[in-house]
């Protein structure tokens, strides 16, 4: 393991005003999103969509790294240029999702454990040879009456730590993603309490598995009220709850935190990230960035609808969201940024 190389990559991913673009939807998830819009669920359509994303003019101005899926990292542009080369030429660091999905956790009804550790060392070596410099693993924590259980939190935290250690051994920066889901009627306070408990467990296991904190990134949820909770806090209240929770649980050695969007609207995701950067500008040890999928891609996907003639307007919409989130990193996102 070359620790300095890991540290340099981790820092590069959250440097300046850029952030990550998650475009690592599994075939199943991608097909579900296509089906909703009447787009054919074929390899050719998925390839065309991913080509649209990575050839968006100016994308590299706002995006430092793109997270690919196994199918996507092996694909090429129509002219035969490998996707990995297209990204590198645009100044974007290629990354790869390496978990194999969240499965039912035995003995824990309604809870999930993320799988993918078996054979991971070999898969990481292959991805590194293909040009990936960082990886992602997502754990899912469901909130409910008596959920999450300690068993679910511990099992997922340990898997995240074992994944992270294997990534660093292979020279890839691990993006560690424990997602406390937004779905449900729970309050913001309940989300804060669980997010803190989960993050403390995750960093405990990262420490136990000897993960170099300087050479990793955290990809957490924002601290939010449940999507069906009657009380929805303001943007500033969400920003304060989120950063205060992270300050209690995330060591200062971690170079950056890149949030997932989790089903928030594009505008709210940008506004909340912006408020965190405005309100905690001089009171946080790590960069506060983004690693959004839906909150960058969704408008573009809806415009594209699988039509060649819609590629340019879809790319403009994607670039717009990327720019809005770059502005949010600087604390400069506002209604005017949204209009331009
Ligand atoms: P969303 O931003 O759509 O939540 O996706 C982030 C992600 O990468 C989920 O693993």
mmCIF file with all atom_site columns, N, CA and C in Angstrom, residues 14 16 53 58 60 64 69 74 100-101 109 124 142 144 157 171 179 182 195 213 227 240 250 253 268 281 290 319:
data_model
loop_
_atom_site.group_PDB
_atom_site.id
_atom_site.type_symbol
_atom_site.label_atom_id
_atom_site.label_alt_id
_atom_site.label_comp_id
_atom_site.label_asym_id
_atom_site.label_entity_id
_atom_site.label_seq_id
_atom_site.pdbx_PDB_ins_code
_atom_site.Cartn_x
_atom_site.Cartn_y
_atom_site.Cartn_z
_atom_site.occupancy
_atom_site.B_iso_or_equiv
_atom_site.pdbx_formal_charge
_atom_site.auth_seq_id
_atom_site.auth_comp_id
_atom_site.auth_asym_id
_atom_site.auth_atom_id
_atom_site.pdbx_PDB_model_num
ATOM 1  N N  . UNK A 1 14  ? -11.802 15.701 -3.344  1.00 0.00 ? 14  UNK A N  1
ATOM 2  C CA . UNK A 1 14  ? -12.599 16.744 -2.663  1.00 0.00 ? 14  UNK A CA 1
ATOM 3  C C  . UNK A 1 14  ? -11.916 18.114 -2.720  1.00 0.00 ? 14  UNK A C  1
ATOM 4  N N  . UNK A 1 16  ? -10.829 21.855 -3.877  1.00 0.00 ? 16  UNK A N  1
ATOM 5  C CA . UNK A 1 16  ? -11.485 23.037 -4.453  1.00 0.00 ? 16  UNK A CA 1
ATOM 6  C C  . UNK A 1 16  ? -12.988 22.999 -4.332  1.00 0.00 ? 16  UNK A C  1
ATOM 7  N N  . UNK A 1 53  ? -23.733 11.038 -20.353 1.00 0.00 ? 53  UNK A N  1
ATOM 8  C CA . UNK A 1 53  ? -23.255 11.669 -19.116 1.00 0.00 ? 53  UNK A CA 1
ATOM 9  C C  . UNK A 1 53  ? -21.789 12.070 -19.234 1.00 0.00 ? 53  UNK A C  1
ATOM 10 N N  . UNK A 1 58  ? -17.825 20.335 -20.451 1.00 0.00 ? 58  UNK A N  1
ATOM 11 C CA . UNK A 1 58  ? -17.539 21.092 -19.237 1.00 0.00 ? 58  UNK A CA 1
ATOM 12 C C  . UNK A 1 58  ? -17.701 20.317 -17.948 1.00 0.00 ? 58  UNK A C  1
ATOM 13 N N  . UNK A 1 60  ? -15.948 18.213 -16.364 1.00 0.00 ? 60  UNK A N  1
ATOM 14 C CA . UNK A 1 60  ? -14.747 18.194 -15.531 1.00 0.00 ? 60  UNK A CA 1
ATOM 15 C C  . UNK A 1 60  ? -14.501 19.486 -14.758 1.00 0.00 ? 60  UNK A C  1
ATOM 16 N N  . UNK A 1 64  ? -14.971 15.943 -9.927  1.00 0.00 ? 64  UNK A N  1
ATOM 17 C CA . UNK A 1 64  ? -13.591 15.458 -9.720  1.00 0.00 ? 64  UNK A CA 1
ATOM 18 C C  . UNK A 1 64  ? -13.484 13.964 -9.987  1.00 0.00 ? 64  UNK A C  1
ATOM 19 N N  . UNK A 1 69  ? -20.215 1.537  -12.637 1.00 0.00 ? 69  UNK A N  1
ATOM 20 C CA . UNK A 1 69  ? -20.693 0.195  -12.277 1.00 0.00 ? 69  UNK A CA 1
ATOM 21 C C  . UNK A 1 69  ? -19.905 -0.806 -13.119 1.00 0.00 ? 69  UNK A C  1
ATOM 22 N N  . UNK A 1 74  ? -16.505 -1.294 -18.262 1.00 0.00 ? 74  UNK A N  1
ATOM 23 C CA . UNK A 1 74  ? -16.032 -2.107 -19.385 1.00 0.00 ? 74  UNK A CA 1
ATOM 24 C C  . UNK A 1 74  ? -16.536 -1.573 -20.735 1.00 0.00 ? 74  UNK A C  1
ATOM 25 N N  . UNK A 1 100 ? -21.982 -5.860 -3.855  1.00 0.00 ? 100 UNK A N  1
ATOM 26 C CA . UNK A 1 100 ? -22.876 -6.589 -4.761  1.00 0.00 ? 100 UNK A CA 1
ATOM 27 C C  . UNK A 1 100 ? -24.337 -6.475 -4.304  1.00 0.00 ? 100 UNK A C  1
ATOM 28 N N  . UNK A 1 101 ? -24.594 -5.448 -3.515  1.00 0.00 ? 101 UNK A N  1
ATOM 29 C CA . UNK A 1 101 ? -25.986 -5.143 -3.181  1.00 0.00 ? 101 UNK A CA 1
ATOM 30 C C  . UNK A 1 101 ? -26.377 -5.478 -1.751  1.00 0.00 ? 101 UNK A C  1
ATOM 31 N N  . UNK A 1 109 ? -35.661 -9.200 10.541  1.00 0.00 ? 109 UNK A N  1
ATOM 32 C CA . UNK A 1 109 ? -36.687 -8.839 9.556   1.00 0.00 ? 109 UNK A CA 1
ATOM 33 C C  . UNK A 1 109 ? -36.626 -7.356 9.198   1.00 0.00 ? 109 UNK A C  1
ATOM 34 N N  . UNK A 1 124 ? -10.880 -6.068 -6.948  1.00 0.00 ? 124 UNK A N  1
ATOM 35 C CA . UNK A 1 124 ? -10.246 -4.754 -6.795  1.00 0.00 ? 124 UNK A CA 1
ATOM 36 C C  . UNK A 1 124 ? -8.991  -4.661 -7.655  1.00 0.00 ? 124 UNK A C  1
ATOM 37 N N  . UNK A 1 142 ? -32.213 1.012  7.755   1.00 0.00 ? 142 UNK A N  1
ATOM 38 C CA . UNK A 1 142 ? -33.634 1.376  7.705   1.00 0.00 ? 142 UNK A CA 1
ATOM 39 C C  . UNK A 1 142 ? -34.082 1.863  9.080   1.00 0.00 ? 142 UNK A C  1
ATOM 40 N N  . UNK A 1 144 ? -37.180 2.557  11.705  1.00 0.00 ? 144 UNK A N  1
ATOM 41 C CA . UNK A 1 144 ? -38.544 2.095  11.953  1.00 0.00 ? 144 UNK A CA 1
ATOM 42 C C  . UNK A 1 144 ? -38.785 2.099  13.450  1.00 0.00 ? 144 UNK A C  1
ATOM 43 N N  . UNK A 1 157 ? -21.281 -2.097 9.574   1.00 0.00 ? 157 UNK A N  1
ATOM 44 C CA . UNK A 1 157 ? -20.082 -1.302 9.871   1.00 0.00 ? 157 UNK A CA 1
ATOM 45 C C  . UNK A 1 157 ? -18.830 -2.158 9.690   1.00 0.00 ? 157 UNK A C  1
ATOM 46 N N  . UNK A 1 171 ? -4.626  -0.124 -3.348  1.00 0.00 ? 171 UNK A N  1
ATOM 47 C CA . UNK A 1 171 ? -4.275  1.210  -3.850  1.00 0.00 ? 171 UNK A CA 1
ATOM 48 C C  . UNK A 1 171 ? -5.464  2.039  -4.279  1.00 0.00 ? 171 UNK A C  1
ATOM 49 N N  . UNK A 1 179 ? -25.688 4.578  4.581   1.00 0.00 ? 179 UNK A N  1
ATOM 50 C CA . UNK A 1 179 ? -26.868 5.427  4.311   1.00 0.00 ? 179 UNK A CA 1
ATOM 51 C C  . UNK A 1 179 ? -28.008 5.112  5.261   1.00 0.00 ? 179 UNK A C  1
ATOM 52 N N  . UNK A 1 182 ? -34.018 7.893  4.129   1.00 0.00 ? 182 UNK A N  1
ATOM 53 C CA . UNK A 1 182 ? -34.901 9.026  4.399   1.00 0.00 ? 182 UNK A CA 1
ATOM 54 C C  . UNK A 1 182 ? -36.373 8.581  4.465   1.00 0.00 ? 182 UNK A C  1
ATOM 55 N N  . UNK A 1 195 ? -27.974 8.343  12.907  1.00 0.00 ? 195 UNK A N  1
ATOM 56 C CA . UNK A 1 195 ? -26.799 8.635  12.070  1.00 0.00 ? 195 UNK A CA 1
ATOM 57 C C  . UNK A 1 195 ? -25.549 8.695  12.940  1.00 0.00 ? 195 UNK A C  1
ATOM 58 N N  . UNK A 1 213 ? -7.277  6.743  7.828   1.00 0.00 ? 213 UNK A N  1
ATOM 59 C CA . UNK A 1 213 ? -8.387  7.692  7.697   1.00 0.00 ? 213 UNK A CA 1
ATOM 60 C C  . UNK A 1 213 ? -8.070  8.799  6.690   1.00 0.00 ? 213 UNK A C  1
ATOM 61 N N  . UNK A 1 227 ? -39.232 11.326 5.039   1.00 0.00 ? 227 UNK A N  1
ATOM 62 C CA . UNK A 1 227 ? -39.920 11.936 3.899   1.00 0.00 ? 227 UNK A CA 1
ATOM 63 C C  . UNK A 1 227 ? -41.407 12.150 4.171   1.00 0.00 ? 227 UNK A C  1
ATOM 64 N N  . UNK A 1 240 ? -27.465 22.637 10.163  1.00 0.00 ? 240 UNK A N  1
ATOM 65 C CA . UNK A 1 240 ? -26.897 22.643 11.514  1.00 0.00 ? 240 UNK A CA 1
ATOM 66 C C  . UNK A 1 240 ? -26.921 21.249 12.126  1.00 0.00 ? 240 UNK A C  1
ATOM 67 N N  . UNK A 1 250 ? -17.111 12.116 13.197  1.00 0.00 ? 250 UNK A N  1
ATOM 68 C CA . UNK A 1 250 ? -16.150 11.895 12.098  1.00 0.00 ? 250 UNK A CA 1
ATOM 69 C C  . UNK A 1 250 ? -14.799 12.506 12.457  1.00 0.00 ? 250 UNK A C  1
ATOM 70 N N  . UNK A 1 253 ? -9.104  13.628 10.796  1.00 0.00 ? 253 UNK A N  1
ATOM 71 C CA . UNK A 1 253 ? -8.122  13.103 9.839   1.00 0.00 ? 253 UNK A CA 1
ATOM 72 C C  . UNK A 1 253 ? -8.756  12.758 8.492   1.00 0.00 ? 253 UNK A C  1
ATOM 73 N N  . UNK A 1 268 ? -33.220 21.114 -3.128  1.00 0.00 ? 268 UNK A N  1
ATOM 74 C CA . UNK A 1 268 ? -32.994 21.024 -1.678  1.00 0.00 ? 268 UNK A CA 1
ATOM 75 C C  . UNK A 1 268 ? -31.613 20.468 -1.385  1.00 0.00 ? 268 UNK A C  1
ATOM 76 N N  . UNK A 1 281 ? -18.198 27.420 7.618   1.00 0.00 ? 281 UNK A N  1
ATOM 77 C CA . UNK A 1 281 ? -17.024 27.648 6.782   1.00 0.00 ? 281 UNK A CA 1
ATOM 78 C C  . UNK A 1 281 ? -15.722 27.522 7.577   1.00 0.00 ? 281 UNK A C  1
ATOM 79 N N  . UNK A 1 290 ? -20.115 16.796 -2.463  1.00 0.00 ? 290 UNK A N  1
ATOM 80 C CA . UNK A 1 290 ? -21.279 16.002 -2.868  1.00 0.00 ? 290 UNK A CA 1
ATOM 81 C C  . UNK A 1 290 ? -20.831 14.776 -3.644  1.00 0.00 ? 290 UNK A C  1
ATOM 82 N N  . UNK A 1 319 ? -25.143 19.394 -16.773 1.00 0.00 ? 319 UNK A N  1
ATOM 83 C CA . UNK A 1 319 ? -24.102 20.386 -16.489 1.00 0.00 ? 319 UNK A CA 1
ATOM 84 C C  . UNK A 1 319 ? -24.637 21.429 -15.503 1.00 0.00 ? 319 UNK A C  1
#
